[in-house]
Amino acid sequence: MDRAALHTPKVLNLALQGGGSHGAFTWGALDALLAEPQLQIEAISGTSAGAVNAVALASGYATHPQAPRAGARACLARVWQDIGQWSALGWLPGRFGRALWGGGGASSEWVAQAQMWVQAFTGLLSPYQTNPLNLNPLRPLLARCVDFEAIQQCGGPRVFVSATQVSSGRAALFSGDGLTMDAVLASACLPTLFQAVEIDGQAYWDGGYALNPALSPLIASCEHPDLLVVQINPLRRTDLPDTATQIMDRMNELTFNASLLAQMRAIDKINRLLAQGALAPDSGKSMRLHRIDGGEDLLAYAASTKLRSDPELIEALFDLGHRAAKRWLAAHLDAVGVRSTVDVAQDYEDDARIGQDTVCPVP
């Protein structure tokens, strides 16, 4: 490779999935990406925990103009270190902090009682009854760690945060002046734990129900066509879930992956139509797709671990994400700006073919 190519910036747009404490995996991946001098980030789209990661990165970038990458890494670390302290808090907001991700360490007496309580009363009591003061530990955390005004004014990476509009079920995107603390709280609002977040007269729930994460703003609003998904919800699990908890966990994973599968298929279809000349060049944009995930290592963490906030788990997931991103950089950094590194047909397409022996009655 010539010397000029070695110094050519590699520009990515990042799409960050939500997934509770598994967002610490994304923290680790972002830390490794920010440490790569050849890599530049044009924009970030995030949902739920992905939204928290997105605004933390952007805030650190905006508030440390002399060393934006170091500032972003420091802000992300502070956010996740604070989340790791939720399991150590003994006062009421700390308990809701554990509830946001689902609990502290597995040996916690309070967590065991909370899990029994949730199983007994889910569907009977709403957060308007169980959390009438609408306490949410993300609010003070974001107030301490994220400077939203600086994000809005900074010329750094653009940020898009998605939430789900309760009345219509449609996704709502917040960016620019609309990117506020309430927008991030809406994106991470689990409706079984917290009251809906109201913004401009509309109520919002967790963005994962509609888009997890939103890819469209990274296509429509960004110059560079390389899109990297940091995926923390596994596409496949080989073991059949057979307990109530395992079944619910897998149902949630399928729900929160559905929009990503649909978006990746749509992008791939447009790419193919453009390549075939079936679409006019100005009617669509060809995208190069990339992905970082934890593979088999992340599969070892049951979906229920998304509901823990103990520092040991947070640190382990950070290390896992950091290693995954380093592997991706070693294998695929040269492909940025050149080609996709994701096989959409293999990983995201349905096997909807009709077998030869299948009979389809004609009405």
Short mmCIF file of C-alpha atoms in Angstrom, two decimals:
data_model
loop_
_atom_site.label_atom_id
_atom_site.label_comp_id
_atom_site.label_asym_id
_atom_site.label_seq_id
_atom_site.Cartn_x
_atom_site.Cartn_y
_atom_site.Cartn_z
CA MET A 1 0.00 0.00 0.00
CA ASP A 2 1.36 3.44 -0.89
CA ARG A 3 2.10 6.06 1.77
CA ALA A 4 -0.75 8.34 0.65
CA ALA A 5 -3.29 5.55 1.19
CA LEU A 6 -2.01 5.03 4.71
CA HIS A 7 -2.90 8.62 5.59
CA THR A 8 -6.23 8.82 3.76
CA PRO A 9 -9.02 9.29 6.33
CA LYS A 10 -11.53 6.46 6.64
CA VAL A 11 -14.94 8.00 7.34
CA LEU A 12 -17.73 6.02 8.98
CA ASN A 13 -21.29 6.64 10.09
CA LEU A 14 -22.16 4.66 13.22
CA ALA A 15 -25.46 2.96 14.10
CA LEU A 16 -25.63 1.91 17.77
CA GLN A 17 -28.18 -0.65 18.94
CA GLY A 18 -29.84 -0.51 22.33
CA GLY A 19 -29.70 -3.38 24.78
CA GLY A 20 -29.45 -2.35 28.43
CA SER A 21 -26.13 -3.05 30.12
CA HIS A 22 -24.87 -4.70 26.95
CA GLY A 23 -24.40 -1.12 25.79
CA ALA A 24 -21.09 -1.41 27.66
CA PHE A 25 -19.97 -3.64 24.76
CA THR A 26 -20.63 -0.66 22.48
CA TRP A 27 -18.65 1.57 24.84
CA GLY A 28 -15.66 -0.74 24.40
CA ALA A 29 -16.08 -0.79 20.62
CA LEU A 30 -16.30 3.01 20.45
CA ASP A 31 -13.23 3.37 22.64
CA ALA A 32 -11.22 1.27 20.18
CA LEU A 33 -12.60 3.11 17.15
CA LEU A 34 -11.78 6.50 18.68
CA ALA A 35 -8.20 5.34 19.28
CA GLU A 36 -7.70 4.65 15.56
CA PRO A 37 -6.20 7.87 14.08
CA GLN A 38 -7.07 6.99 10.47
CA LEU A 39 -10.77 6.69 11.29
CA GLN A 40 -13.20 9.61 11.32
CA ILE A 41 -16.86 9.63 12.41
CA GLU A 42 -19.30 11.73 10.41
CA ALA A 43 -22.54 10.91 12.27
CA ILE A 44 -24.02 8.59 14.88
CA SER A 45 -27.51 7.12 15.22
CA GLY A 46 -28.43 5.53 18.54
CA THR A 47 -31.39 3.97 20.30
CA SER A 48 -31.86 3.49 24.07
CA ALA A 49 -28.42 2.54 25.47
CA GLY A 50 -27.10 3.31 21.99
CA ALA A 51 -28.49 6.82 22.32
CA VAL A 52 -26.72 7.23 25.66
CA ASN A 53 -23.45 6.15 24.04
CA ALA A 54 -24.02 8.49 21.09
CA VAL A 55 -24.57 11.63 23.17
CA ALA A 56 -21.72 10.75 25.54
CA LEU A 57 -19.31 10.48 22.61
CA ALA A 58 -20.59 13.69 21.03
CA SER A 59 -20.47 15.60 24.32
CA GLY A 60 -16.90 14.59 25.03
CA TYR A 61 -15.97 15.53 21.50
CA ALA A 62 -17.69 18.94 21.77
CA THR A 63 -16.33 19.92 25.17
CA HIS A 64 -12.69 19.02 24.44
CA PRO A 65 -11.91 20.80 21.15
CA GLN A 66 -8.16 20.48 21.65
CA ALA A 67 -8.36 16.69 22.06
CA PRO A 68 -11.85 15.61 20.95
CA ARG A 69 -11.12 11.88 20.70
CA ALA A 70 -9.67 11.76 24.20
CA GLY A 71 -12.60 13.82 25.46
CA ALA A 72 -15.09 11.42 23.88
CA ARG A 73 -13.37 8.39 25.38
CA ALA A 74 -13.29 10.04 28.81
CA CYS A 75 -16.98 10.99 28.70
CA LEU A 76 -18.02 7.47 27.68
CA ALA A 77 -15.94 6.03 30.52
CA ARG A 78 -17.52 8.38 33.05
CA VAL A 79 -21.05 7.48 31.94
CA TRP A 80 -20.48 3.74 32.24
CA GLN A 81 -18.57 4.00 35.49
CA ASP A 82 -21.58 5.87 36.89
CA ILE A 83 -23.93 3.16 35.61
CA GLY A 84 -21.73 0.56 37.31
CA GLN A 85 -22.29 2.37 40.60
CA TRP A 86 -26.07 1.96 40.45
CA SER A 87 -25.76 -1.48 41.98
CA ALA A 88 -23.94 -0.01 44.99
CA LEU A 89 -26.50 2.70 45.78
CA GLY A 90 -28.79 2.09 48.72
CA TRP A 91 -31.22 4.96 48.32
CA LEU A 92 -34.41 4.89 46.30
CA PRO A 93 -33.08 6.41 43.04
CA GLY A 94 -30.36 3.79 43.13
CA ARG A 95 -32.98 1.08 43.25
CA PHE A 96 -34.68 2.53 40.20
CA GLY A 97 -31.26 2.69 38.58
CA ARG A 98 -30.91 -1.04 39.02
CA ALA A 99 -34.45 -1.45 37.75
CA LEU A 100 -33.63 0.48 34.57
CA TRP A 101 -31.27 -2.29 33.54
CA GLY A 102 -33.08 -4.78 35.76
CA GLY A 103 -30.93 -5.20 38.84
CA GLY A 104 -27.49 -5.33 40.39
CA GLY A 105 -25.41 -8.40 41.10
CA ALA A 106 -27.13 -11.77 41.05
CA SER A 107 -26.59 -12.22 44.79
CA SER A 108 -28.41 -9.03 45.74
CA GLU A 109 -31.30 -9.73 48.10
CA TRP A 110 -33.17 -6.71 46.80
CA VAL A 111 -32.78 -7.88 43.19
CA ALA A 112 -34.19 -11.29 44.02
CA GLN A 113 -37.16 -9.67 45.72
CA ALA A 114 -37.62 -7.27 42.79
CA GLN A 115 -37.60 -10.10 40.27
CA MET A 116 -40.26 -11.96 42.25
CA TRP A 117 -42.29 -8.76 42.50
CA VAL A 118 -42.06 -8.11 38.76
CA GLN A 119 -43.10 -11.66 37.91
CA ALA A 120 -46.06 -11.42 40.26
CA PHE A 121 -47.35 -8.02 39.25
CA THR A 122 -46.33 -7.44 35.61
CA GLY A 123 -49.51 -6.50 33.82
CA LEU A 124 -51.31 -5.58 37.04
CA LEU A 125 -49.51 -2.40 38.03
CA SER A 126 -48.12 0.29 35.75
CA PRO A 127 -45.21 2.68 36.39
CA TYR A 128 -47.83 5.37 37.00
CA GLN A 129 -48.64 3.37 40.15
CA THR A 130 -45.28 1.85 41.07
CA ASN A 131 -43.20 4.95 40.21
CA PRO A 132 -45.59 7.89 40.73
CA LEU A 133 -42.70 10.38 41.14
CA ASN A 134 -41.33 9.17 37.80
CA LEU A 135 -37.81 8.73 39.17
CA ASN A 136 -35.29 7.91 36.48
CA PRO A 137 -31.56 7.62 37.28
CA LEU A 138 -30.64 8.47 33.70
CA ARG A 139 -31.75 12.06 34.23
CA PRO A 140 -29.13 13.00 36.87
CA LEU A 141 -26.52 10.90 35.04
CA LEU A 142 -27.10 12.76 31.78
CA ALA A 143 -27.15 16.09 33.64
CA ARG A 144 -23.74 15.33 35.15
CA CYS A 145 -22.04 13.84 32.11
CA VAL A 146 -23.55 15.23 28.90
CA ASP A 147 -23.52 18.84 27.67
CA PHE A 148 -26.43 18.94 25.22
CA GLU A 149 -25.93 22.60 24.39
CA ALA A 150 -22.34 21.91 23.38
CA ILE A 151 -23.48 19.00 21.17
CA GLN A 152 -25.97 21.27 19.39
CA GLN A 153 -23.33 23.91 18.73
CA CYS A 154 -20.34 21.68 17.95
CA GLY A 155 -19.20 20.90 14.44
CA GLY A 156 -18.37 17.34 15.45
CA PRO A 157 -20.27 14.15 14.60
CA ARG A 158 -23.98 14.67 14.05
CA VAL A 159 -26.21 12.66 16.38
CA PHE A 160 -29.62 11.14 15.68
CA VAL A 161 -31.66 9.59 18.51
CA SER A 162 -34.80 7.53 17.90
CA ALA A 163 -37.85 7.01 20.11
CA THR A 164 -41.26 5.43 19.54
CA GLN A 165 -44.35 7.63 19.44
CA VAL A 166 -46.89 5.93 21.67
CA SER A 167 -49.99 7.13 19.82
CA SER A 168 -48.93 6.02 16.33
CA GLY A 169 -46.17 3.46 16.90
CA ARG A 170 -44.00 5.39 14.48
CA ALA A 171 -40.35 6.18 15.01
CA ALA A 172 -39.41 9.75 15.86
CA LEU A 173 -35.91 11.10 15.25
CA PHE A 174 -34.31 13.82 17.34
CA SER A 175 -31.28 15.76 16.15
CA GLY A 176 -29.85 19.28 16.14
CA ASP A 177 -31.81 21.61 18.41
CA GLY A 178 -34.25 18.79 19.12
CA LEU A 179 -31.53 16.62 20.66
CA THR A 180 -32.24 17.22 24.36
CA MET A 181 -32.05 15.25 27.56
CA ASP A 182 -35.75 14.41 27.21
CA ALA A 183 -35.09 12.96 23.74
CA VAL A 184 -32.53 10.52 25.19
CA LEU A 185 -34.82 9.70 28.11
CA ALA A 186 -37.60 8.98 25.61
CA SER A 187 -35.30 6.75 23.57
CA ALA A 188 -34.53 4.70 26.70
CA CYS A 189 -38.02 4.74 28.24
CA LEU A 190 -39.03 1.18 29.07
CA PRO A 191 -42.82 1.47 29.43
CA THR A 192 -43.06 -1.18 32.14
CA LEU A 193 -40.73 0.81 34.40
CA PHE A 194 -41.12 4.49 33.53
CA GLN A 195 -43.88 6.85 32.56
CA ALA A 196 -43.89 7.91 28.91
CA VAL A 197 -41.69 10.91 28.16
CA GLU A 198 -43.69 13.84 26.78
CA ILE A 199 -42.09 16.09 24.17
CA ASP A 200 -44.10 18.85 22.48
CA GLY A 201 -47.37 17.25 23.53
CA GLN A 202 -46.49 13.75 22.28
CA ALA A 203 -45.73 10.73 24.47
CA TYR A 204 -42.74 8.51 23.66
CA TRP A 205 -41.43 5.09 24.67
CA ASP A 206 -38.18 3.23 24.02
CA GLY A 207 -36.97 3.66 20.45
CA GLY A 208 -36.27 -0.05 20.11
CA TYR A 209 -39.94 -0.75 19.43
CA ALA A 210 -39.76 1.19 16.13
CA LEU A 211 -36.10 1.47 15.01
CA ASN A 212 -33.14 -0.12 16.74
CA PRO A 213 -31.22 1.80 15.54
CA ALA A 214 -32.38 4.20 12.81
CA LEU A 215 -30.29 3.84 9.64
CA SER A 216 -32.25 6.18 7.37
CA PRO A 217 -30.76 9.47 8.69
CA LEU A 218 -27.26 8.11 8.11
CA ILE A 219 -28.23 7.50 4.49
CA ALA A 220 -30.23 10.62 3.76
CA SER A 221 -28.30 13.22 5.75
CA CYS A 222 -24.67 12.12 5.49
CA GLU A 223 -22.12 12.52 2.74
CA HIS A 224 -20.15 9.32 3.22
CA PRO A 225 -21.75 5.94 2.36
CA ASP A 226 -19.93 3.67 4.83
CA LEU A 227 -22.27 2.62 7.64
CA LEU A 228 -21.06 0.57 10.62
CA VAL A 229 -23.61 -1.13 12.87
CA VAL A 230 -22.52 -1.96 16.42
CA GLN A 231 -24.89 -4.85 17.07
CA ILE A 232 -25.46 -6.18 20.57
CA ASN A 233 -28.66 -8.20 20.08
CA PRO A 234 -27.73 -11.59 18.57
CA LEU A 235 -29.42 -12.63 15.35
CA ARG A 236 -29.34 -16.32 16.23
CA ARG A 237 -29.28 -18.50 19.31
CA THR A 238 -28.84 -22.24 18.90
CA ASP A 239 -30.35 -23.31 22.22
CA LEU A 240 -34.14 -23.56 22.39
CA PRO A 241 -35.45 -21.33 25.21
CA ASP A 242 -37.61 -23.42 27.52
CA THR A 243 -38.00 -21.41 30.72
CA ALA A 244 -40.29 -18.42 31.12
CA THR A 245 -37.31 -16.08 31.48
CA GLN A 246 -35.48 -17.51 28.46
CA ILE A 247 -38.61 -17.32 26.31
CA MET A 248 -39.25 -13.70 27.29
CA ASP A 249 -35.59 -12.81 26.70
CA ARG A 250 -35.61 -14.29 23.20
CA MET A 251 -38.94 -12.63 22.37
CA ASN A 252 -37.41 -9.29 23.34
CA GLU A 253 -34.31 -9.94 21.22
CA LEU A 254 -36.44 -10.80 18.19
CA THR A 255 -38.59 -7.70 18.71
CA PHE A 256 -35.63 -5.36 19.02
CA ASN A 257 -33.85 -6.90 16.00
CA ALA A 258 -36.85 -6.83 13.65
CA SER A 259 -36.39 -3.25 12.48
CA LEU A 260 -32.66 -3.73 11.89
CA LEU A 261 -33.30 -6.77 9.70
CA ALA A 262 -35.89 -4.85 7.66
CA GLN A 263 -33.60 -1.86 7.18
CA MET A 264 -30.58 -3.95 6.17
CA ARG A 265 -32.68 -5.85 3.62
CA ALA A 266 -34.02 -2.60 2.17
CA ILE A 267 -30.50 -1.13 1.84
CA ASP A 268 -29.25 -4.31 0.18
CA LYS A 269 -32.17 -4.31 -2.28
CA ILE A 270 -31.52 -0.69 -3.27
CA ASN A 271 -27.80 -1.46 -3.66
CA ARG A 272 -28.61 -4.34 -6.01
CA LEU A 273 -31.14 -2.36 -8.06
CA LEU A 274 -28.66 0.49 -8.46
CA ALA A 275 -25.91 -1.94 -9.51
CA GLN A 276 -28.27 -3.51 -12.08
CA GLY A 277 -29.28 -0.14 -13.47
CA ALA A 278 -32.89 -0.77 -12.50
CA LEU A 279 -32.93 2.47 -10.52
CA ALA A 280 -31.79 5.86 -11.75
CA PRO A 281 -28.58 6.91 -9.96
CA ASP A 282 -30.30 9.95 -8.46
CA SER A 283 -33.20 7.89 -7.04
CA GLY A 284 -31.17 6.09 -4.40
CA LYS A 285 -27.82 5.91 -2.66
CA SER A 286 -25.59 2.86 -2.64
CA MET A 287 -24.27 2.11 0.86
CA ARG A 288 -21.30 0.13 2.08
CA LEU A 289 -22.31 -1.88 5.15
CA HIS A 290 -20.13 -2.99 8.05
CA ARG A 291 -20.78 -4.56 11.45
CA ILE A 292 -19.10 -5.10 14.81
CA ASP A 293 -20.65 -7.68 17.12
CA GLY A 294 -19.53 -9.95 19.90
CA GLY A 295 -20.10 -13.19 18.02
CA GLU A 296 -19.96 -16.32 20.12
CA ASP A 297 -18.32 -14.44 23.00
CA LEU A 298 -21.36 -12.19 23.46
CA LEU A 299 -23.70 -15.16 23.05
CA ALA A 300 -22.23 -16.49 26.29
CA TYR A 301 -24.02 -13.63 28.07
CA ALA A 302 -27.70 -14.46 28.46
CA ALA A 303 -30.15 -11.74 27.51
CA SER A 304 -31.02 -11.45 31.20
CA THR A 305 -27.55 -9.98 31.85
CA LYS A 306 -28.76 -6.84 30.06
CA LEU A 307 -30.63 -6.30 33.32
CA ARG A 308 -27.55 -6.06 35.52
CA SER A 309 -25.39 -3.06 36.30
CA ASP A 310 -22.62 -4.48 38.49
CA PRO A 311 -19.19 -3.05 37.63
CA GLU A 312 -17.63 -6.46 36.97
CA LEU A 313 -20.12 -7.13 34.16
CA ILE A 314 -19.75 -3.62 32.75
CA GLU A 315 -15.96 -3.99 32.62
CA ALA A 316 -16.15 -7.46 31.06
CA LEU A 317 -18.49 -6.23 28.33
CA PHE A 318 -16.25 -3.21 27.69
CA ASP A 319 -13.27 -5.52 27.20
CA LEU A 320 -15.30 -7.74 24.88
CA GLY A 321 -16.40 -4.78 22.75
CA HIS A 322 -12.89 -3.35 22.66
CA ARG A 323 -11.44 -6.63 21.43
CA ALA A 324 -14.20 -7.05 18.84
CA ALA A 325 -13.56 -3.57 17.43
CA LYS A 326 -9.80 -4.16 17.32
CA ARG A 327 -10.39 -7.37 15.37
CA TRP A 328 -12.72 -5.51 12.99
CA LEU A 329 -10.18 -2.73 12.45
CA ALA A 330 -7.41 -5.23 11.71
CA ALA A 331 -9.57 -7.14 9.25
CA HIS A 332 -11.68 -4.45 7.60
CA LEU A 333 -10.32 -0.91 8.03
CA ASP A 334 -8.87 -1.04 4.51
CA ALA A 335 -12.35 -1.87 3.15
CA VAL A 336 -13.87 1.40 4.38
CA GLY A 337 -14.48 3.58 1.35
CA VAL A 338 -14.05 0.55 -0.94
CA ARG A 339 -16.54 -2.26 -0.29
CA SER A 340 -19.06 -3.69 2.17
CA THR A 341 -17.89 -6.25 4.72
CA VAL A 342 -21.34 -7.61 5.61
CA ASP A 343 -23.09 -10.41 3.71
CA VAL A 344 -26.67 -9.19 3.99
CA ALA A 345 -28.15 -12.18 2.17
CA GLN A 346 -26.50 -14.60 4.59
CA ASP A 347 -27.06 -12.70 7.83
CA TYR A 348 -30.25 -10.69 7.41
CA GLU A 349 -32.44 -12.16 4.66
CA ASP A 350 -35.42 -14.42 5.38
CA ASP A 351 -35.40 -17.92 3.93
CA ALA A 352 -38.80 -17.38 2.33
CA ARG A 353 -38.30 -19.70 -0.62
CA ILE A 354 -41.13 -22.09 -1.46
CA GLY A 355 -40.04 -25.70 -1.65
CA GLN A 356 -40.71 -27.76 -4.78
CA ASP A 357 -43.22 -29.96 -2.97
CA THR A 358 -45.12 -27.05 -1.49
CA VAL A 359 -48.64 -26.61 -2.83
CA CYS A 360 -50.00 -23.05 -2.85
CA PRO A 361 -53.76 -23.16 -3.46
CA VAL A 362 -55.11 -20.52 -5.81
CA PRO A 363 -58.23 -18.80 -4.47
#
